[in-house]
Structures are given as structure tokens and as C-alpha cells.
Amino acid sequence: MSLISFRQETREWLTNNCPESMLTPMPVDEYPGGGKRASYKNPDTQVWMKLCADKGFTVPIWPKQYGGAGLNAAEAQVLREEMSALNARTPLVGMGLSMIGPALLEYGTEQQKAEHLPKIAKGEIWWCQGYSEPNSGSDLASLQTKAEVDGDEYIINGQKVWTSGADQADWIFCLVRTDSQAPKHNGITFILFNMDQPGVSVKPIKLISGLSPFCETYFQGARALRKNVVGQVNDGWTVAKRLLQYERTMIGGGQGGSAGKSSLSEVAQHYIGITDGKLAQPQLRDEIIQHGMNDRCFGMTVRRNMEESSSTKAPSFVSSMFKLYGTEQNKSRSELLLKAMGLQMLGWEGEGFEQKELEATRAWLRTKANSIEGGTSEVQLNIIAKRVLGLPD
Ligand SMILES: Cc1cc2nc3c(=O)[nH]c(=O)nc-3n(C[C@H](O)[C@H](O)[C@H](O)COP(=O)(O)OP(=O)(O)OC[C@H]3O[C@@H](n4cnc5c(N)ncnc54)[C@H](O)[C@@H]3O)c2cc1C
């Protein structure tokens, strides 16, 4: 099928199938993360997820046999553009789609792919990431959670921290130490296991906002089947690094598309007003235009990188550049919204604020974590210096 026909067909399908309420910006409490414990205030969230999953559109570029639509890079770009033009919400998000799924496609055994990928594509399983530990954040390879062989299984003991969504998660992809004598990068194994078992307990970390988006996660004799090791035993660092590249691409917006985001200039016009057909505050107008141009350049760079890497289909250390720039861009977008909305974006609760204003406040504060999660900006600068620019250690 030509790209033009594909675009036409996709546009028709989206127009005919996307529920009206899914054509609005996504509220922060309507996260379509899937999983066994999922519940949604708006039933259309589930409807939209299922429709897209049946079509393969939750994971458009994955092969059809694993629940994808088997699209090539150009078709996937068309799908993103059409969804964006319609302002259709992303039907499913989470670490399954953007992190462990792609890593399994690359490193998983056929049995692992067949078992996990279709469930991820349908949003049946919520995955969490067991990387960080109390003393291992930026220096992740110093992690100490230990796994010892017991017949067909590993027994796992240790603690993870900042485990996003661990209290909702069905499964975890986890880094464990399987050789304490080897140099730190060479004794780590990447393993998958079920969170719903007696050896796993989670304690949500309560934030000042009252929310608990992440947890302390304890393993006391947790069990994982040996066949659930991804890649080679003691070579988990290879898989871990690649997964981080997928994560960084995702956090930085390096997968392209901005569907579901409100337009900066429309918001500013609403709150500030228009004079002579232009936004009434010239300086803010300039800043919004500059931001829009940067967005466009970034989008084109992302696209060029996608095209250049379409033969390998895997991200690279360049993902650190996307993460660094994309997160700064996202933070500055929220700062511009704040300038435009003024005090209306500084409310936390109570009357005098619309729901979307309260959400904008929370979203603004949430962006502050963008340059920490998935590896801090300083760590990205180190990677860019060493791995992209080839500077000496
Ligand atoms: C919203 C959010 C969600 C998260 N979700 C998860 C999750 O689901 N699973 C998970 O495993 N982890 C998760 N994390 C943890 C995250 O990966 C770590 O916070 C991050 O890697 C930094 O580690 P740290 O917090 O221990 O900071 P540290 O490593 O202690 O760093 C402290 C400061 O020192 C700087 N620094 C450290 N080393 C260097 C260096 N070599 N050069 C220059 N500067 C340096 C850092 O940049 C930072 O500013 C999440 C974090 C956030 C904010």
C-alpha cells in the first residue's frame, strides 16, 4: 500500500473509531497504563486501548505475531502525525511498551517474546523497573541485590528504590548481582519475575503532593525462573544499557509526536488576550515562537535519527542527547505555560481554579523530575562526552 493510501486509511480509521472523549488532553489521573489492577474513571480509556490493541496500534512497529501492526518507520510516522492532527490520546503507555518490550524484541528468547510481548501490546500486564538501589543511582553498576541459583530458579534478596508503579505492577524487570567477585559491570544479570509472590513487598514513598508514584521494593527470598534471564547470565549490563537507551529516548520525546498536549499559543491567548491580532505580551510571544521553533528542530532531528537508524532499529548513545535536550524542552514548555497562566497555574486545590489549571500545576512540578529519572542530566552529559564525542575519561 502506498503511503498516501495508508494515510487516508489511517485517518478514516482514527476518525471513525476514536471516542470523542479521547480527543482531549489526557488528565494526569487517567494514565492508560494497563495491567491486572487497572481501573479508569473514563470507560472510553479502556475502549480506546482495546480498539488500538486489536489493530496493532499500541505497538505499531512491532511484528504482527507479537501484537503489533508491523508498520515500517515511515508508516509509523504517518500514524503519529494523524493521531497528533486529531489530538487523539496515546491509547496505552508504560514501561512494557517503551522499555522491556523493545529490549525483549532484541534480546529475548523466542519463548520470552511469545509469552510477554502480546500481553504488553494488549495492556494486560503492568511492568516496573527494578534498577535503582539506596546506594546505587547514577553509579547503577554498584547494585547489590543478590540472586543465587536454586534448581530451576534464582532466589533474590535485596532492596530497590524509586520503583515507579511497583504497587500497581504485575511483573518486574530487575538487575541482580549473580557474581560478587567479578568486576562490577560483569556480575549483573537481567531477570524478569512476578511481583505477586510472598518474597516481594512494596512500600509506597509518599511525596509532598500526597501522591506515591514510586516505592521502596524489598525482595526477601523472591523467586524467579532461570528461563526468565534476558540475555546471558552475568552479562545483564548489556541489556540494561540498551533498555536505558529506550527509556531515555522515550523520556526525551525521541519517539516523536506530541498528541494530547495543549497548544502553548492558544493557552497564552486565552489567559493574556490578543492585541492587533497578536498575543498581548510581545516578550512571551517571542519566547513561545522560539520554543515552537526549537520543538520543530528537535522533532526533525529525532526524525532524521530514526531514518538513519532504521536499519538497526535500536537506539544508541545518541538517546542521551535526546534525553538531555527533550527534558529541558519539556521543562521550558511548562515554565512558559506558567508565564502565560500566572497565578492560575499556582493553585493546588480549592475553588478559584479549573481542573485543567490544577493539573497544569502538577504537570509543571512533575517536569522537574524529567532531568533525574532514567539517569540525570549530568550523567547524560558524561555519556555524550565519552560515547558520542569520544572525549577521554
Ligand atoms: C520520577 C522518577 C522515577 C523513577 N523511577 C525509577 C524506576 O522506576 N526504577 C528505578 O530503578 N529507578 C527509578 N528512578 C530513579 C532514578 O533512576 C535515579 O534517581 C537516578 O538514576 C539518579 O540516581 P540517584 O537518585 O541515586 O542520584 P545520585 O546518583 O545520588 O546523584 C545525585 C547527584 O549527583 C550527580 N552525580 C552523580 N554521579 C555523577 C557523576 N559521575 N558525574 C556528575 N554528576 C554526578 C547527579 O547528577 C545528581 O545531581 C526514578 C527517579 C525519578 C525522579
Tab-separated table of C-alpha atoms in Angstrom, residues 13-392:
chain	number	residue	atom	x	y	z
A	13	TRP	CA	-9.961	4.555	10.926
A	14	LEU	CA	-8.976	7.062	13.606
A	15	THR	CA	-11.886	9.375	12.809
A	16	ASN	CA	-14.390	6.534	12.841
A	17	ASN	CA	-13.074	4.764	15.914
A	18	CYS	CA	-11.532	7.203	18.379
A	19	PRO	CA	-14.119	8.027	21.070
A	20	GLU	CA	-14.829	11.737	21.349
A	21	SER	CA	-13.560	11.950	24.922
A	22	MET	CA	-10.186	10.582	23.787
A	23	LEU	CA	-9.687	13.659	21.602
A	24	THR	CA	-8.850	15.850	24.585
A	25	PRO	CA	-5.591	16.313	26.555
A	26	MET	CA	-5.002	13.418	28.945
A	27	PRO	CA	-5.781	14.258	32.592
A	28	VAL	CA	-2.969	13.280	34.969
A	29	ASP	CA	-5.192	10.773	36.792
A	30	GLU	CA	-6.266	8.932	33.638
A	31	TYR	CA	-2.942	7.225	32.908
A	32	PRO	CA	-3.661	4.393	30.450
A	33	GLY	CA	-1.047	2.043	31.857
A	34	GLY	CA	-2.951	-1.248	31.597
A	35	GLY	CA	-2.241	-4.116	33.972
A	36	LYS	CA	-4.348	-6.505	36.004
A	37	ARG	CA	-5.283	-3.868	38.572
A	38	ALA	CA	-6.176	-1.159	36.066
A	39	SER	CA	-9.307	0.879	36.583
A	40	TYR	CA	-10.267	4.010	34.692
A	41	LYS	CA	-12.643	6.818	35.568
A	42	ASN	CA	-13.472	7.221	31.921
A	43	PRO	CA	-14.552	3.891	30.352
A	44	ASP	CA	-13.538	5.222	26.927
A	45	THR	CA	-9.894	4.886	28.006
A	46	GLN	CA	-10.300	1.101	28.055
A	47	VAL	CA	-12.384	1.099	24.862
A	48	TRP	CA	-9.744	3.126	23.002
A	49	MET	CA	-6.938	0.919	24.327
A	50	LYS	CA	-8.692	-2.247	23.148
A	51	LEU	CA	-9.573	-0.841	19.718
A	52	CYS	CA	-5.967	0.213	19.153
A	53	ALA	CA	-4.577	-3.058	20.526
A	54	ASP	CA	-6.810	-5.072	18.142
A	55	LYS	CA	-5.442	-3.007	15.264
A	56	GLY	CA	-1.827	-3.336	16.489
A	57	PHE	CA	-1.643	0.432	17.057
A	58	THR	CA	-0.489	0.265	20.679
A	59	VAL	CA	2.872	-1.003	19.360
A	60	PRO	CA	2.719	-0.057	15.665
A	61	ILE	CA	6.205	-1.149	14.634
A	62	TRP	CA	6.231	-4.483	16.446
A	63	PRO	CA	5.722	-7.579	14.279
A	64	LYS	CA	2.110	-8.724	13.956
A	65	GLN	CA	2.854	-12.046	15.639
A	66	TYR	CA	3.613	-10.169	18.888
A	67	GLY	CA	0.581	-7.889	18.767
A	68	GLY	CA	1.979	-5.057	16.656
A	69	ALA	CA	0.818	-3.681	13.326
A	70	GLY	CA	4.102	-4.487	11.566
A	71	LEU	CA	4.426	-0.901	10.288
A	72	ASN	CA	7.651	0.382	8.819
A	73	ALA	CA	9.227	3.618	10.112
A	74	ALA	CA	7.515	5.813	7.509
A	75	GLU	CA	4.079	4.308	8.195
A	76	ALA	CA	4.583	4.670	11.941
A	77	GLN	CA	5.437	8.332	11.392
A	78	VAL	CA	2.212	8.771	9.406
A	79	LEU	CA	0.238	7.178	12.232
A	80	ARG	CA	1.848	9.560	14.767
A	81	GLU	CA	1.115	12.542	12.548
A	82	GLU	CA	-2.510	11.554	12.050
A	83	MET	CA	-3.044	10.935	15.754
A	84	SER	CA	-1.423	14.245	16.527
A	85	ALA	CA	-3.548	16.101	13.940
A	86	LEU	CA	-6.690	14.669	15.524
A	87	ASN	CA	-5.313	15.273	19.025
A	88	ALA	CA	-6.066	11.630	19.807
A	89	ARG	CA	-4.720	10.349	23.090
A	90	THR	CA	-1.997	7.752	23.211
A	91	PRO	CA	-4.012	4.576	23.849
A	92	LEU	CA	-1.513	2.803	26.085
A	93	VAL	CA	1.649	3.894	27.860
A	94	GLY	CA	4.130	2.351	30.243
A	95	MET	CA	7.373	0.541	30.715
A	96	GLY	CA	6.056	-2.545	28.940
A	97	LEU	CA	5.681	-0.741	25.623
A	98	SER	CA	8.590	1.601	25.760
A	99	MET	CA	11.231	-0.281	27.741
A	100	ILE	CA	11.037	-4.007	28.390
A	101	GLY	CA	9.089	-4.765	25.177
A	102	PRO	CA	11.741	-3.342	22.820
A	103	ALA	CA	14.511	-4.926	24.935
A	104	LEU	CA	12.823	-8.330	24.652
A	105	LEU	CA	12.413	-7.928	20.904
A	106	GLU	CA	16.170	-7.502	20.738
A	107	TYR	CA	17.488	-9.815	23.441
A	108	GLY	CA	14.610	-12.124	24.441
A	109	THR	CA	14.363	-15.813	23.604
A	110	GLU	CA	11.525	-16.835	21.307
A	111	GLN	CA	9.715	-18.253	24.319
A	112	GLN	CA	10.105	-14.964	26.260
A	113	LYS	CA	8.826	-12.943	23.314
A	114	ALA	CA	5.824	-15.200	22.769
A	115	GLU	CA	4.953	-15.143	26.463
A	116	HIS	CA	5.306	-11.439	27.218
A	117	LEU	CA	5.021	-9.277	24.105
A	118	PRO	CA	1.362	-9.940	23.145
A	119	LYS	CA	0.302	-9.237	26.750
A	120	ILE	CA	2.231	-5.971	26.720
A	121	ALA	CA	0.635	-4.969	23.410
A	122	LYS	CA	-2.841	-5.545	24.877
A	123	GLY	CA	-2.055	-3.699	28.116
A	124	GLU	CA	-2.671	-6.822	30.199
A	125	ILE	CA	0.484	-6.578	32.315
A	126	TRP	CA	1.913	-3.571	34.148
A	127	TRP	CA	5.710	-3.723	34.317
A	128	CYS	CA	8.005	-1.930	36.724
A	129	GLN	CA	11.751	-1.331	36.650
A	130	GLY	CA	14.000	-2.670	39.418
A	131	TYR	CA	17.247	-0.811	38.731
A	132	SER	CA	17.997	1.850	41.401
A	133	GLU	CA	19.001	0.882	44.927
A	134	PRO	CA	19.532	3.031	48.028
A	135	ASN	CA	23.262	3.288	47.267
A	136	SER	CA	23.168	2.771	43.517
A	137	GLY	CA	21.632	5.506	41.389
A	138	SER	CA	23.950	7.207	38.927
A	139	ASP	CA	26.529	4.530	39.731
A	140	LEU	CA	23.993	1.843	38.880
A	141	ALA	CA	26.532	-0.922	38.293
A	142	SER	CA	27.367	-0.914	42.013
A	143	LEU	CA	23.998	-2.549	42.753
A	144	GLN	CA	23.924	-5.219	45.462
A	145	THR	CA	20.600	-7.073	45.174
A	146	LYS	CA	21.731	-10.674	45.077
A	147	ALA	CA	20.417	-13.690	43.140
A	148	GLU	CA	21.503	-17.266	43.898
A	149	VAL	CA	20.683	-20.368	41.903
A	150	ASP	CA	18.285	-22.896	43.459
A	151	GLY	CA	17.406	-25.638	40.938
A	152	ASP	CA	15.391	-24.073	38.097
A	153	GLU	CA	15.099	-20.820	39.968
A	154	TYR	CA	17.006	-17.883	41.392
A	155	ILE	CA	16.387	-16.755	44.953
A	156	ILE	CA	16.584	-12.989	45.217
A	157	ASN	CA	17.368	-10.847	48.248
A	158	GLY	CA	17.886	-7.101	48.421
A	159	GLN	CA	16.223	-3.750	48.031
A	160	LYS	CA	15.315	-1.446	45.169
A	161	VAL	CA	14.145	2.136	45.465
A	162	TRP	CA	12.251	4.701	43.384
A	163	THR	CA	10.495	1.775	41.706
A	164	SER	CA	7.790	3.646	39.785
A	165	GLY	CA	4.388	1.989	39.999
A	166	ALA	CA	5.694	-1.044	41.909
A	167	ASP	CA	2.498	-1.106	43.965
A	168	GLN	CA	0.490	-1.481	40.728
A	169	ALA	CA	2.910	-3.718	38.895
A	170	ASP	CA	2.295	-7.319	37.879
A	171	TRP	CA	5.884	-8.043	36.762
A	172	ILE	CA	9.302	-6.507	37.256
A	173	PHE	CA	12.411	-6.406	35.064
A	174	CYS	CA	15.228	-6.370	37.524
A	175	LEU	CA	19.001	-6.115	37.752
A	176	VAL	CA	20.554	-8.559	40.219
A	177	ARG	CA	24.105	-9.439	41.182
A	178	THR	CA	24.936	-13.030	40.259
A	179	ASP	CA	28.720	-12.806	40.659
A	180	SER	CA	30.129	-10.763	43.538
A	181	GLN	CA	33.765	-11.495	42.629
A	182	ALA	CA	33.667	-10.184	39.055
A	183	PRO	CA	34.304	-6.503	38.166
A	184	LYS	CA	31.073	-4.664	38.949
A	185	HIS	CA	29.741	-4.447	35.367
A	186	ASN	CA	30.398	-8.146	34.723
A	187	GLY	CA	28.471	-9.781	37.568
A	188	ILE	CA	24.992	-8.419	36.846
A	189	THR	CA	22.073	-10.393	35.409
A	190	PHE	CA	18.852	-9.041	33.911
A	191	ILE	CA	15.856	-11.076	35.031
A	192	LEU	CA	12.042	-10.961	34.930
A	193	PHE	CA	9.726	-12.089	37.687
A	194	ASN	CA	6.217	-11.909	39.029
A	195	MET	CA	5.595	-9.258	41.695
A	196	ASP	CA	2.648	-11.172	43.093
A	197	GLN	CA	4.571	-13.577	45.335
A	198	PRO	CA	5.389	-13.842	49.066
A	199	GLY	CA	9.066	-12.804	48.701
A	200	VAL	CA	8.196	-9.365	47.283
A	201	SER	CA	6.896	-6.427	49.296
A	202	VAL	CA	6.494	-2.796	48.333
A	203	LYS	CA	6.240	0.351	50.372
A	204	PRO	CA	4.984	3.433	48.514
A	205	ILE	CA	7.076	6.576	49.104
A	206	LYS	CA	4.722	9.386	49.949
A	207	LEU	CA	5.528	12.721	48.325
A	208	ILE	CA	4.685	16.228	49.487
A	209	SER	CA	1.845	16.174	46.924
A	210	GLY	CA	0.211	13.301	48.799
A	211	LEU	CA	0.796	11.030	45.796
A	212	SER	CA	3.033	7.960	45.831
A	213	PRO	CA	4.245	7.412	42.293
A	214	PHE	CA	7.161	5.279	43.374
A	215	CYS	CA	8.092	2.735	46.018
A	216	GLU	CA	10.736	1.022	48.047
A	217	THR	CA	10.724	-2.584	46.860
A	218	TYR	CA	12.014	-5.402	49.064
A	219	PHE	CA	12.998	-8.914	47.994
A	220	GLN	CA	13.234	-11.471	50.770
A	221	GLY	CA	13.590	-14.857	49.148
A	222	ALA	CA	11.742	-13.769	45.988
A	223	ARG	CA	11.815	-16.399	43.247
A	224	ALA	CA	12.480	-16.059	39.532
A	225	LEU	CA	12.663	-18.858	36.983
A	226	ARG	CA	16.110	-19.211	35.417
A	227	LYS	CA	14.499	-19.267	31.994
A	228	ASN	CA	13.461	-15.653	32.680
A	229	VAL	CA	17.027	-14.376	32.442
A	230	VAL	CA	17.189	-11.985	29.464
A	231	GLY	CA	20.497	-12.175	27.603
A	232	GLN	CA	23.359	-14.020	29.243
A	233	VAL	CA	23.904	-14.647	32.952
A	234	ASN	CA	26.420	-12.053	34.271
A	235	ASP	CA	26.036	-10.001	31.075
A	236	GLY	CA	22.866	-8.191	32.156
A	237	TRP	CA	24.668	-4.861	31.841
A	238	THR	CA	24.444	-5.154	28.054
A	239	VAL	CA	20.651	-5.487	28.188
A	240	ALA	CA	20.375	-2.888	30.979
A	241	LYS	CA	22.223	-0.261	28.932
A	242	ARG	CA	20.102	-0.847	25.856
A	243	LEU	CA	16.917	-0.650	27.900
A	244	LEU	CA	18.125	2.680	29.312
A	245	GLN	CA	18.583	3.920	25.763
A	246	TYR	CA	14.959	3.026	25.012
A	247	GLU	CA	13.917	4.692	28.269
A	248	ARG	CA	15.884	7.862	27.549
A	249	THR	CA	14.502	8.092	24.033
A	250	MET	CA	11.006	7.805	25.489
A	251	ILE	CA	11.516	10.331	28.318
A	252	GLY	CA	13.121	12.838	25.957
A	253	GLY	CA	10.256	12.512	23.484
A	254	GLY	CA	12.609	10.952	20.971
A	255	GLN	CA	9.876	8.689	19.652
A	256	GLY	CA	8.235	11.756	18.121
A	257	GLY	CA	4.681	13.019	18.338
A	258	SER	CA	3.097	15.478	20.750
A	259	ALA	CA	-0.515	14.294	20.601
A	260	GLY	CA	-2.555	15.163	23.645
A	261	LYS	CA	-0.588	18.314	24.550
A	262	SER	CA	-2.361	21.645	24.666
A	263	SER	CA	-1.136	24.386	22.302
A	264	LEU	CA	1.084	26.928	24.086
A	265	SER	CA	-0.076	29.848	21.974
A	266	GLU	CA	-3.765	29.006	22.411
A	267	VAL	CA	-3.353	28.802	26.177
A	268	ALA	CA	-1.440	32.085	26.237
A	269	GLN	CA	-4.070	33.816	24.101
A	270	HIS	CA	-6.788	32.582	26.424
A	271	TYR	CA	-5.116	33.946	29.573
A	272	ILE	CA	-3.392	37.063	28.248
A	273	GLY	CA	-5.543	38.138	25.352
A	274	ILE	CA	-4.802	39.471	21.873
A	275	THR	CA	-3.859	42.949	20.676
A	276	ASP	CA	-3.727	43.740	16.947
A	277	GLY	CA	-4.209	40.055	16.179
A	278	LYS	CA	-1.130	39.128	18.248
A	279	LEU	CA	-0.513	37.838	21.741
A	280	ALA	CA	-0.690	40.892	24.017
A	281	GLN	CA	2.724	40.282	25.645
A	282	PRO	CA	5.434	40.641	22.965
A	283	GLN	CA	8.222	39.083	25.014
A	284	LEU	CA	6.208	35.993	25.841
A	285	ARG	CA	5.152	35.812	22.204
A	286	ASP	CA	8.816	35.691	21.171
A	287	GLU	CA	9.601	33.037	23.750
A	288	ILE	CA	6.680	30.872	22.612
A	289	ILE	CA	7.738	31.210	18.981
A	290	GLN	CA	11.341	30.345	19.891
A	291	HIS	CA	10.115	27.330	21.835
A	292	GLY	CA	7.980	26.232	18.885
A	293	MET	CA	10.966	26.539	16.527
A	294	ASN	CA	13.150	24.539	18.904
A	295	ASP	CA	10.418	21.917	19.108
A	296	ARG	CA	10.276	21.691	15.360
A	297	CYS	CA	14.072	21.411	15.016
A	298	PHE	CA	14.163	18.784	17.726
A	299	GLY	CA	11.326	16.882	16.012
A	300	MET	CA	13.253	16.935	12.711
A	301	THR	CA	16.445	15.772	14.430
A	302	VAL	CA	14.534	12.931	16.045
A	303	ARG	CA	13.081	12.016	12.686
A	304	ARG	CA	16.441	12.158	10.938
A	305	ASN	CA	17.906	9.913	13.599
A	306	MET	CA	15.012	7.463	13.208
A	307	GLU	CA	15.599	7.317	9.469
A	308	GLU	CA	19.350	6.936	9.872
A	309	SER	CA	18.959	4.149	12.406
A	310	SER	CA	16.040	2.401	10.675
A	311	SER	CA	18.302	-0.461	9.586
A	312	THR	CA	19.409	-1.245	13.127
A	313	LYS	CA	16.018	-0.280	14.641
A	314	ALA	CA	17.759	0.125	18.004
A	315	PRO	CA	18.637	3.361	19.747
A	316	SER	CA	22.234	4.229	20.614
A	317	PHE	CA	24.162	6.534	22.922
A	318	VAL	CA	22.553	9.352	20.924
A	319	SER	CA	19.498	8.685	23.129
A	320	SER	CA	21.385	10.602	25.850
A	321	MET	CA	21.257	13.719	23.652
A	322	PHE	CA	17.526	13.305	23.145
A	323	LYS	CA	17.002	12.831	26.840
A	324	LEU	CA	19.078	15.855	27.770
A	325	TYR	CA	17.505	18.203	25.225
A	326	GLY	CA	13.961	16.797	25.271
A	327	THR	CA	13.625	17.043	29.033
A	328	GLU	CA	14.885	20.654	29.027
A	329	GLN	CA	12.402	21.430	26.267
A	330	ASN	CA	9.591	19.830	28.257
A	331	LYS	CA	10.537	21.757	31.383
A	332	SER	CA	10.701	25.054	29.496
A	333	ARG	CA	7.270	24.340	27.992
A	334	SER	CA	5.823	24.156	31.482
A	335	GLU	CA	7.657	27.341	32.505
A	336	LEU	CA	6.105	29.148	29.518
A	337	LEU	CA	2.677	27.854	30.477
A	338	LEU	CA	3.293	29.246	33.938
A	339	LYS	CA	4.198	32.642	32.495
A	340	ALA	CA	1.039	32.583	30.436
A	341	MET	CA	-1.349	31.340	33.117
A	342	GLY	CA	0.217	33.236	36.013
A	343	LEU	CA	-1.391	32.666	39.396
A	344	GLN	CA	-3.966	30.366	37.822
A	345	MET	CA	-1.174	27.785	37.476
A	346	LEU	CA	-0.088	28.049	41.072
A	347	GLY	CA	-3.178	26.533	42.671
A	348	TRP	CA	-3.090	23.202	44.406
A	349	GLU	CA	-6.726	22.689	45.379
A	350	GLY	CA	-9.894	24.555	46.201
A	351	GLU	CA	-12.205	26.903	44.405
A	352	GLY	CA	-10.978	29.557	42.034
A	353	PHE	CA	-9.149	27.069	39.817
A	354	GLU	CA	-10.400	24.958	36.976
A	355	GLN	CA	-9.476	21.281	36.969
A	356	LYS	CA	-7.149	21.746	33.990
A	357	GLU	CA	-5.347	24.549	35.869
A	358	LEU	CA	-4.769	22.330	38.885
A	359	GLU	CA	-3.490	19.659	36.521
A	360	ALA	CA	-1.129	22.149	34.860
A	361	THR	CA	0.390	22.946	38.276
A	362	ARG	CA	1.019	19.266	38.973
A	363	ALA	CA	2.338	18.671	35.458
A	364	TRP	CA	4.766	21.619	35.852
A	365	LEU	CA	6.159	20.226	39.095
A	366	ARG	CA	6.343	16.734	37.583
A	367	THR	CA	8.566	18.011	34.768
A	368	LYS	CA	11.256	18.762	37.375
A	369	ALA	CA	11.847	15.025	37.694
A	370	ASN	CA	12.420	14.647	33.941
A	371	SER	CA	16.091	15.501	34.240
A	372	ILE	CA	16.601	12.973	37.073
A	373	GLU	CA	14.599	9.879	36.059
A	374	GLY	CA	16.250	7.484	33.631
A	375	GLY	CA	19.663	8.927	34.567
A	376	THR	CA	20.343	12.547	35.483
A	377	SER	CA	21.337	15.281	33.037
A	378	GLU	CA	24.891	15.207	34.433
A	379	VAL	CA	25.106	11.503	33.670
A	380	GLN	CA	23.807	12.135	30.127
A	381	LEU	CA	26.499	14.811	29.655
A	382	ASN	CA	29.127	12.302	30.750
A	383	ILE	CA	27.810	9.737	28.239
A	384	ILE	CA	27.667	12.289	25.422
A	385	ALA	CA	31.238	13.396	26.196
A	386	LYS	CA	32.607	9.860	26.280
A	387	ARG	CA	30.466	7.823	23.897
A	388	VAL	CA	29.217	10.352	21.342
A	389	LEU	CA	32.077	12.880	21.197
A	390	GLY	CA	34.791	10.371	22.088
A	391	LEU	CA	36.428	12.634	24.666
A	392	PRO	CA	38.890	10.996	27.058
